[in-house]
Short mmCIF file of C-alpha atoms in Angstrom, two decimals:
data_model
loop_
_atom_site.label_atom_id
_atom_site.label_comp_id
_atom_site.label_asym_id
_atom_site.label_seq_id
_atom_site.Cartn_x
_atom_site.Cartn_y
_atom_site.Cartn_z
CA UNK Z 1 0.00 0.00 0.00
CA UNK Z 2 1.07 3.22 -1.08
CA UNK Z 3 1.03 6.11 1.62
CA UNK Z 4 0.93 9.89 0.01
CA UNK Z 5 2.19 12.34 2.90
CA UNK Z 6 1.83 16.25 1.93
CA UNK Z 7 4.55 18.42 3.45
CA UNK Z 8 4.68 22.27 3.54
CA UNK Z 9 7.55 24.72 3.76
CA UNK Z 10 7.16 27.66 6.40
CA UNK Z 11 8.70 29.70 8.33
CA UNK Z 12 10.60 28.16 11.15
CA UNK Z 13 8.27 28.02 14.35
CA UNK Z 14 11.48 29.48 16.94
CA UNK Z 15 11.49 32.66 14.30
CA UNK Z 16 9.75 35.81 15.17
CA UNK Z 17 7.71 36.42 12.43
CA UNK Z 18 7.82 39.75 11.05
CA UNK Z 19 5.37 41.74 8.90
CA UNK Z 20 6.77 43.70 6.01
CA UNK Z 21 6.83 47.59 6.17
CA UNK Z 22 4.26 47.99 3.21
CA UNK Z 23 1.62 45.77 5.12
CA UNK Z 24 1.93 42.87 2.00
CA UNK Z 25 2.85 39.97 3.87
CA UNK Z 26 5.41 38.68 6.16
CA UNK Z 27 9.00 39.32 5.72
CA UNK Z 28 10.57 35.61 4.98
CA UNK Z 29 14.03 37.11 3.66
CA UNK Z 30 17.31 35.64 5.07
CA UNK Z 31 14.77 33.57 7.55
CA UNK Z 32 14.99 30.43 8.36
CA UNK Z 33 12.60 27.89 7.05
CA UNK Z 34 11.56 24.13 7.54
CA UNK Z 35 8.81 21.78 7.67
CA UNK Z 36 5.17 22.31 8.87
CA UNK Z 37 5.33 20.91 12.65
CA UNK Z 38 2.02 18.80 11.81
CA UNK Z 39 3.51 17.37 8.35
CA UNK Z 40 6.66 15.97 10.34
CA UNK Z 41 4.33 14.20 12.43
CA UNK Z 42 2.71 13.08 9.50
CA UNK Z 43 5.66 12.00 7.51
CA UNK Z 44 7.09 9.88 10.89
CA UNK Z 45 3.62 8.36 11.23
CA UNK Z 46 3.65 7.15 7.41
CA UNK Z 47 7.01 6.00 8.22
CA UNK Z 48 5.80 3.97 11.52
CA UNK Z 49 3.48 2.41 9.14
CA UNK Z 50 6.02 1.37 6.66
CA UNK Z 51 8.29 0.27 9.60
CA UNK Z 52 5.47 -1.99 11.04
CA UNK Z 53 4.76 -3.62 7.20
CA UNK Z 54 2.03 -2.25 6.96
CA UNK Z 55 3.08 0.15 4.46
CA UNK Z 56 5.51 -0.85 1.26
CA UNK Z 57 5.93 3.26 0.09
CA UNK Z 58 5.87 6.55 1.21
CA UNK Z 59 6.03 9.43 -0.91
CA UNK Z 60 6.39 13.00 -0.03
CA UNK Z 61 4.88 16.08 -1.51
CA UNK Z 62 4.96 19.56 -1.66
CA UNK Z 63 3.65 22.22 -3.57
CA UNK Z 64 5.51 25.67 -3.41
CA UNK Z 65 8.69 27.17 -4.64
CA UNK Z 66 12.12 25.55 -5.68
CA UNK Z 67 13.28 25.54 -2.21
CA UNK Z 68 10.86 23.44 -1.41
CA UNK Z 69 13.21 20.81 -2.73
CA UNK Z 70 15.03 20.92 0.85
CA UNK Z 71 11.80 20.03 2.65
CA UNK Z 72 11.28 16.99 0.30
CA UNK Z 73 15.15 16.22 1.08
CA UNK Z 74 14.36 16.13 5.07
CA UNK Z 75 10.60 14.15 4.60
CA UNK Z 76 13.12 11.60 2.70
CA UNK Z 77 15.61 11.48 5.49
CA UNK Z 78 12.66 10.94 7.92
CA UNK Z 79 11.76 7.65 5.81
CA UNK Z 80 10.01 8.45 2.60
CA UNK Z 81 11.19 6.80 -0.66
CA UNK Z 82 10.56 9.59 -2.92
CA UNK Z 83 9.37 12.53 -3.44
CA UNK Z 84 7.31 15.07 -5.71
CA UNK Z 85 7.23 18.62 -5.66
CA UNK Z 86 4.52 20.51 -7.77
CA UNK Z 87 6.56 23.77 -8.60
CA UNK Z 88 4.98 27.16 -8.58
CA UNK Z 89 5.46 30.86 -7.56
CA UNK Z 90 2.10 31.64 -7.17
CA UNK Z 91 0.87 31.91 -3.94
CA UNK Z 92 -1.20 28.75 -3.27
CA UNK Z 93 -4.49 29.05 -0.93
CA UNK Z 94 -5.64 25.96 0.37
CA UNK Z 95 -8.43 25.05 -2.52
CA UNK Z 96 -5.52 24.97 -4.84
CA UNK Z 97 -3.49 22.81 -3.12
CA UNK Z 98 -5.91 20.25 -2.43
CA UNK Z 99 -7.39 20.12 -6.20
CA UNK Z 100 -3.57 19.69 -6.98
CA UNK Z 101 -2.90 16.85 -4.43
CA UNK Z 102 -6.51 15.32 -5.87
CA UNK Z 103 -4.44 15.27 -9.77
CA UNK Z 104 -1.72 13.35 -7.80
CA UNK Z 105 -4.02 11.25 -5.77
CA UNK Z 106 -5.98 10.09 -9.46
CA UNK Z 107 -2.00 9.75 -10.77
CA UNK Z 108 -0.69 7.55 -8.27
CA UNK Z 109 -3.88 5.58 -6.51
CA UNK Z 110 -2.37 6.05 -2.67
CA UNK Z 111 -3.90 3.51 -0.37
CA UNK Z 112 -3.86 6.54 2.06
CA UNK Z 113 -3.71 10.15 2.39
CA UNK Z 114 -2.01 11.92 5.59
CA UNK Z 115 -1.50 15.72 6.39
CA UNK Z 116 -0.88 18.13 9.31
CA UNK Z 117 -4.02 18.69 10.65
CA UNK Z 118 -2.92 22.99 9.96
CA UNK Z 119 -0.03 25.16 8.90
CA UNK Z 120 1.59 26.77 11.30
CA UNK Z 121 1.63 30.14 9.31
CA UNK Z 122 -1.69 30.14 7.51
CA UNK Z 123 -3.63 28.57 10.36
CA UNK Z 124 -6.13 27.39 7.83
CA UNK Z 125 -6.93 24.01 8.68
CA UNK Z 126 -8.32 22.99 5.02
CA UNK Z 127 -7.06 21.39 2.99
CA UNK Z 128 -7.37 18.27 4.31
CA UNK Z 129 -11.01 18.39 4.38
CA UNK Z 130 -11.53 19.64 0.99
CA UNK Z 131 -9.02 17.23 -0.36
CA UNK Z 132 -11.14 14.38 0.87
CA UNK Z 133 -14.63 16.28 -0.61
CA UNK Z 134 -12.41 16.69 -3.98
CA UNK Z 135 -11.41 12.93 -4.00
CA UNK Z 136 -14.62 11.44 -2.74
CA UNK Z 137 -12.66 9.65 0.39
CA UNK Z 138 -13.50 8.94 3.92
CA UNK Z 139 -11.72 11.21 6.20
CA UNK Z 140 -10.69 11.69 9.97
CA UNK Z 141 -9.04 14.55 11.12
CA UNK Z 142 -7.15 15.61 14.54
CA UNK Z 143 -6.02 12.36 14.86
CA UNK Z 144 -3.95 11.01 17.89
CA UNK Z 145 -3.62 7.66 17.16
CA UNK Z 146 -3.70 5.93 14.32
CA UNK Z 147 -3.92 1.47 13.42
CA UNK Z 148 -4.33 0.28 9.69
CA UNK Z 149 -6.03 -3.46 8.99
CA UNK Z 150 -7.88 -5.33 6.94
CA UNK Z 151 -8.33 -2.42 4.70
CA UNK Z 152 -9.32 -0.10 7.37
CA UNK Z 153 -8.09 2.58 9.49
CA UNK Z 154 -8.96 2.96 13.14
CA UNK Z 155 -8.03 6.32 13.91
CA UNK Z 156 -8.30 7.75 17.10
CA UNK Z 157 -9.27 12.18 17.24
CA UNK Z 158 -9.37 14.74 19.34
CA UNK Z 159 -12.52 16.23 20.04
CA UNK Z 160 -13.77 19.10 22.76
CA UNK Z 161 -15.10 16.66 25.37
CA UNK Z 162 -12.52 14.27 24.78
CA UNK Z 163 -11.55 11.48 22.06
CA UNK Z 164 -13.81 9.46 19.68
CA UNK Z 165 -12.69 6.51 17.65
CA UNK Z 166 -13.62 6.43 14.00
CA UNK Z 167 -13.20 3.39 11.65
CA UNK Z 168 -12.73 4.28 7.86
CA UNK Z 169 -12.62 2.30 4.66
CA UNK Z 170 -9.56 2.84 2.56
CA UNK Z 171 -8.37 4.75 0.61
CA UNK Z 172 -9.00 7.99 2.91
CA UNK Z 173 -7.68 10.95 4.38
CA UNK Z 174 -6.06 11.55 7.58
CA UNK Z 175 -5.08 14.68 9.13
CA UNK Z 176 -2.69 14.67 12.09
CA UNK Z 177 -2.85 16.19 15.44
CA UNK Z 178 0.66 16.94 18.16
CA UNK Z 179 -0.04 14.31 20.22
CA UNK Z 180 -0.03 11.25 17.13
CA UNK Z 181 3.70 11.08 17.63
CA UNK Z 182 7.13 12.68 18.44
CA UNK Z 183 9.09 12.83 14.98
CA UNK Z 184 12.63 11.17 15.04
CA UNK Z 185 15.28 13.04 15.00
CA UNK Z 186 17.34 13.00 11.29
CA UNK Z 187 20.87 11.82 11.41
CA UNK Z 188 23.48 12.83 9.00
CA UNK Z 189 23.38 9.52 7.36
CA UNK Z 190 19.86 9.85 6.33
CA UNK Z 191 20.76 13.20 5.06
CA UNK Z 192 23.39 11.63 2.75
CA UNK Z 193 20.77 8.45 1.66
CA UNK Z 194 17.83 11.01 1.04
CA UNK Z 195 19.93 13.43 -1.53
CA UNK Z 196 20.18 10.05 -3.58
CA UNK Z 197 16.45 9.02 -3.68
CA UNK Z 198 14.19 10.42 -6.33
CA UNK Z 199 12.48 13.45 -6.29
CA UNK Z 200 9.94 14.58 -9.68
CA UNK Z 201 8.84 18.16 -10.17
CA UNK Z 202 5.86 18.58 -11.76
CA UNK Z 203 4.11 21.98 -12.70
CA UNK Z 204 0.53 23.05 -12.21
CA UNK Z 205 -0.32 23.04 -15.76
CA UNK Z 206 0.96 19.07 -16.34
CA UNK Z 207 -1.61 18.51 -13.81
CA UNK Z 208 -4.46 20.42 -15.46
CA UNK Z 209 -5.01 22.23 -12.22
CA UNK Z 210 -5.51 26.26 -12.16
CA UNK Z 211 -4.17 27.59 -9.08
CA UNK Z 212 -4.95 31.21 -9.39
CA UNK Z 213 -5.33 32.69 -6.17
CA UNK Z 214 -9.18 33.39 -5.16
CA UNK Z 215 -8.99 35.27 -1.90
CA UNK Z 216 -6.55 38.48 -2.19
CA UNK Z 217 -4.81 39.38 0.40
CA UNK Z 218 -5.70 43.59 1.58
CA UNK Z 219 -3.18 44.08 4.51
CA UNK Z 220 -1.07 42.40 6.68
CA UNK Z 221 -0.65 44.23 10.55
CA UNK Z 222 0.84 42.98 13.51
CA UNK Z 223 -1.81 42.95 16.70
CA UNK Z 224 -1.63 46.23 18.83
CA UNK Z 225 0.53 45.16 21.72
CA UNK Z 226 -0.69 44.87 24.88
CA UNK Z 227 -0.27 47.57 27.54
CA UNK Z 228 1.31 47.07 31.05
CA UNK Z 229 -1.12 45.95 34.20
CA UNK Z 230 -1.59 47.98 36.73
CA UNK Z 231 -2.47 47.21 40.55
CA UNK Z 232 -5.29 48.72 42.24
CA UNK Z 233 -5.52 49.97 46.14
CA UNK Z 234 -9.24 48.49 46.41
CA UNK Z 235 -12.43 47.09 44.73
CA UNK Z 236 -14.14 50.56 44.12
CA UNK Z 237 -10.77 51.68 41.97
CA UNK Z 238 -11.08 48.33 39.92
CA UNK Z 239 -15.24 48.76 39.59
CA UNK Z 240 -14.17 52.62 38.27
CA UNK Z 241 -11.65 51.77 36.07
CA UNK Z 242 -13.49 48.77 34.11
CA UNK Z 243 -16.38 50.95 33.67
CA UNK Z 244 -14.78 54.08 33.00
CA UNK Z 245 -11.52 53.15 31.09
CA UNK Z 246 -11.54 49.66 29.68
CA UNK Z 247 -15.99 50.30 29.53
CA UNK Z 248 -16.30 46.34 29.77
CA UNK Z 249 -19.19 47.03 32.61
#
């Protein structure tokens, strides 16, 4: 069974993100990037899989810019076999990366789908879901836990009260939550094995997919930052100043 595992370049989560000085964005010169937090859990849990025979292939994708290349390069020291990158400078909203992960689903028949549940610099928590409407698959997002048998997935998610177990018929789509796994750490020989494994680059157009942006982006601000606390001698000072000053009573 063939696992497809979608991986994401952002900005590293230990950077402060900065927001450029025109308002268009956030400033992601000379700043260090890697892989989407979620996707590495993802990628190790594909790997787990494989590890366990339950798996015979794991490929990695990603859908960006050239330099997207190095986050293929550190999925495949993590355990994948090979790699595709769909290559593209346009700026890619989640509806446009699932319909192109849906051309690569049709292309290579995965037994299963897995993703980060969210980007960490989008926040948009999509694309899974409307990969699995595109595709027509079963899904189960959030998850925690995951067991594949008998051509089903028992996947274990996160939900507010709690955790619910769902059982799904493969193929189908699985987005994963923090607590599914810790990611391995890559050693230097993986790094050396991965830059000799395979990696195809694709375009949008090979795929028949338009990924013209639909939602345009207006202004980009930083929130207001928060002003220091002060302490109060008594009650009636506090009952003055949140009606009078903060007017929250």
């Amino acid at each position: 069974m063939k696992v497809l595992v979608a991986v994401k370049r952002v900005v590293d989560y230990n950077v402060k993100v900065r927001v450029k000085s025109d308002g268009t964005g956030v400033d992601i010169a000379n700043v260090k990037m890697s892989m989407n937090p979620f996707d590495e859990i993802a990628i190790e849990e594909a790997v787990r899989l494989k590890e366990k025979g339950v798996v015979t292939e794991v490929i990695a994708v990603s859908c960006g810019v050239t330099q997207c290349q190095e986050t293929l390069r550190t999925a495949m020291a993590i355990g994948a076999d090979r790699a595709i990158l769909i290559e593209t400078a346009v700026e890619l909203q989640p509806l446009a990366v699932a319909k192109l992960l849906k051309a690569l689903v049709d292309k290579e028949q995965p037994g299963l789908i897995i993703l980060g549940k969210q980007a960490i610099d989008d926040d948009c928590n999509q694309t899974g879901q409307m990969l699995a409407a595109l595709a027509d698959l079963p899904q189960a997002t959030f998850a925690s836990k995951i067991e594949v048998a008998d051509g089903k997935a028992s996947v274990t998610r996160e939900v507010d009260g709690g955790s619910e177990t769902l059982s799904v018929s493969l193929p189908a789509v699985i987005t994963a939550d923090l607590r599914l796994n810790e990611p391995r750490y890559v050693t230097l020989p993986n790094i050396m094995k991965a830059k000799k494994k395979p990696l195809e680059i694709f375009k949008p157009e090979d795929l028949g997919v338009d990924v013209s942006p639909r939602i345009k982006t207006l202004k980009v601000s930083e929130p207001p930052k928060r002003s220091a606390g002060i302490k109060v001698p008594d009650v009636a000072t506090l009952v003055a100043k949140l009606k009078n000053e903060a007017k929250v009573i």
